[in-house]
XYZ file of C-alpha atoms in Angstrom:
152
model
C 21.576 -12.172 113.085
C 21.613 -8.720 113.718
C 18.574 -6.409 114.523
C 18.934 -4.569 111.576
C 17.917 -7.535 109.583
C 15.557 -8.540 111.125
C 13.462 -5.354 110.907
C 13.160 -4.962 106.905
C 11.136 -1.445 107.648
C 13.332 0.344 109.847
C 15.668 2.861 108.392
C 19.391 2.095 108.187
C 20.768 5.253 109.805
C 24.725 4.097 110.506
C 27.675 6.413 109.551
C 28.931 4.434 106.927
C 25.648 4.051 104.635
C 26.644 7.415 102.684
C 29.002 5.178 101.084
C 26.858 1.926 100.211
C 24.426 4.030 99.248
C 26.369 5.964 96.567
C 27.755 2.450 95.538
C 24.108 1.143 95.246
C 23.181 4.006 92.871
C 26.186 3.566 90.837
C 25.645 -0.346 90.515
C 21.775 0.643 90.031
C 23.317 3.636 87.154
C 25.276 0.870 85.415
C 22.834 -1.402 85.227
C 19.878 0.897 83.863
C 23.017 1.814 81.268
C 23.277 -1.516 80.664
C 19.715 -2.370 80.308
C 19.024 0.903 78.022
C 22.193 -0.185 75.559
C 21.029 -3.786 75.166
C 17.109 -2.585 74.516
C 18.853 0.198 72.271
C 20.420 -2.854 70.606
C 17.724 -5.192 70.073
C 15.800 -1.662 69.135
C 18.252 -1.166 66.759
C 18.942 -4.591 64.886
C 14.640 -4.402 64.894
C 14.879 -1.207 62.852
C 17.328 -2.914 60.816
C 14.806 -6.030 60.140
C 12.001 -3.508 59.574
C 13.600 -1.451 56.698
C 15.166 -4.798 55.460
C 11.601 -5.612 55.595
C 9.886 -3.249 53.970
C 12.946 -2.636 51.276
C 11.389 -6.215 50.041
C 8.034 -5.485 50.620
C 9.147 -2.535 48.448
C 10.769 -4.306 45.737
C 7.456 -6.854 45.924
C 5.077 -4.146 45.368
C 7.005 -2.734 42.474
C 7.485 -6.025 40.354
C 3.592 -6.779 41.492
C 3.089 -3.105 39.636
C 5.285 -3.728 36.766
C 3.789 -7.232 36.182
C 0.390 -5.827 36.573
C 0.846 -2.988 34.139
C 2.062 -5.609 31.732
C -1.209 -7.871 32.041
C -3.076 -4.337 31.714
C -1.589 -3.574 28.570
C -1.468 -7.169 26.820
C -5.521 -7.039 27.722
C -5.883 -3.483 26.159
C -4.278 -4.577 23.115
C -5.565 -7.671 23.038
C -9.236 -6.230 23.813
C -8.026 -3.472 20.211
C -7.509 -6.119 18.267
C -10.894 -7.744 19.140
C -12.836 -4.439 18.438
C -10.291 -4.063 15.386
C -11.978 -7.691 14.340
C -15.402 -6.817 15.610
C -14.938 -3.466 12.869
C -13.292 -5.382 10.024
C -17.031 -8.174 10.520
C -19.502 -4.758 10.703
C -18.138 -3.501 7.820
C -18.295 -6.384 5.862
C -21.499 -7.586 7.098
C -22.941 -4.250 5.887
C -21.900 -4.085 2.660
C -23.403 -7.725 2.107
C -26.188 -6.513 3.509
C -26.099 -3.346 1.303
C -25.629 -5.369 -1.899
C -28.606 -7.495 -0.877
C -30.107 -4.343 -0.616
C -29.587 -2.855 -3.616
C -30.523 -6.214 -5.528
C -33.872 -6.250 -3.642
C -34.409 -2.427 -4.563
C -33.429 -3.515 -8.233
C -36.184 -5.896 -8.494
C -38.715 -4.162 -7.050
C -38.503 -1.599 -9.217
C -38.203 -3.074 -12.035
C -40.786 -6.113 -11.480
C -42.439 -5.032 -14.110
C -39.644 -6.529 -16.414
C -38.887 -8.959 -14.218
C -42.111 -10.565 -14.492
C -42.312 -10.629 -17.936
C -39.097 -11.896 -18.372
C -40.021 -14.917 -16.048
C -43.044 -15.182 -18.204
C -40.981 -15.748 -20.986
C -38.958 -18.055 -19.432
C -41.753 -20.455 -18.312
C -43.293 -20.037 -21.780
C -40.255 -20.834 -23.658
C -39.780 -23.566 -20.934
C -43.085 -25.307 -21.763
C -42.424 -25.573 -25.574
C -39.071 -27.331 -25.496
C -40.944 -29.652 -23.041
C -44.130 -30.113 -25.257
C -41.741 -30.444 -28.720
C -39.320 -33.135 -26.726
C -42.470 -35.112 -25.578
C -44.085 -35.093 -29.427
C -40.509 -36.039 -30.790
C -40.363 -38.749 -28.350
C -44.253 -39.588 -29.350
C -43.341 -40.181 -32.688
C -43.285 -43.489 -33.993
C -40.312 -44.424 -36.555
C -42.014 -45.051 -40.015
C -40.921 -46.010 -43.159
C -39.771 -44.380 -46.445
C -43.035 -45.019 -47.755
C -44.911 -44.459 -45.076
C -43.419 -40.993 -44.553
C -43.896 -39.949 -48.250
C -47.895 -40.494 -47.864
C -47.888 -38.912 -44.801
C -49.078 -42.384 -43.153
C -51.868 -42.884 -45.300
C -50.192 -45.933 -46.682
C-alpha cells in the first residue's frame, strides 16, 4: 500500500487530481440528478394517488350529501303529513267538543223545561206500570160474575 492510503486525513495534492476530481463531481452531479428524478417520480405518481384520492373522497362526500338531503326531505314530509294528521284530529276533536258544548249550554238553559219534561216522563212512566200491575191483578171472572160487579 501506498502512503497516501494509509493517511485518510492528508490532502491529495498530485498533478493529476484536477481531473478525478472533476470526474467525482460529475459522477456526484449525475447521481443527485438521478436521485432528484426518481424522488420527483415517486413525488409525482404520490400526487397522482392523492388527487385520485381525494377525486373519490370527492365523489363520497357528494353521494353522502345527496343521500342525506334525500333522508332530510322524506323526514320533512313525512314529519307534514304527521302535523297535517295531528290538524285534521284538533279540528275534529274540537268540534265534538263544541257540539258537546253547545248541548250542555242547551240544557242548562233550558232546565227549566227539561225538568218538567222528565217529570212527565217518570209520571207517565209510573201509570203504565201501576195500570199493567192492576190488569195483571185481576182475576178472570165470569159472565155473571162481571154483570154484578162480583157481588154474585
Amino acid at each position: 500500500m501506498t502512503e497516501q492510503n494509509k493517511n485518510a486525513n492528508r490532502k491529495n495534492s498530485t498533478a493529476g487530481s484536477g481531473t478525478s476530481t472533476a470526474s467525482t463531481a460529475a459522477k456526484a452531479t449525475s447521481a443527485v440528478e438521478r436521485t432528484t428524478g426518481k424522488a420527483a417520480e415517486s413525488a409525482k405518481s404520490a400526487a397522482n394517488g392523492v388527487a385520485g384520492t381525494a377525486g373519490d373522497a370527492a365523489s363520497a362526500v357528494a353521494s353522502g350529501t345527496e343521500r342525506a338531503a334525500r333522508a332530510a326531505n322524506g323526514a320533512a314530509r313525512s314529519a307534514a303529513k304527521g302535523v297535517e294528521a295531528g290538524r285534521r284530529a284538533v279540528v275534529t276533536a274540537s268540534g265534538q267538543v263544541a257540539a258537546g258544548a253547545k248541548t250542555a249550554w242547551t240544557v242548562v238553559a233550558n232546565r227549566r223545561l227539561v225538568a218538567a219534561g222528565a217529570a212527565a216522563g217518570l209520571t207517565a212512566l209510573t201509570a203504565a206500570s201501576y195500570a199493567v200491575g192492576r190488569r195483571a191483578e185481576r182475576h178472570s171472572h165470569g159472565p155473571l160474575t162481571r154483570m154484578t160487579g162480583g157481588r154474585i
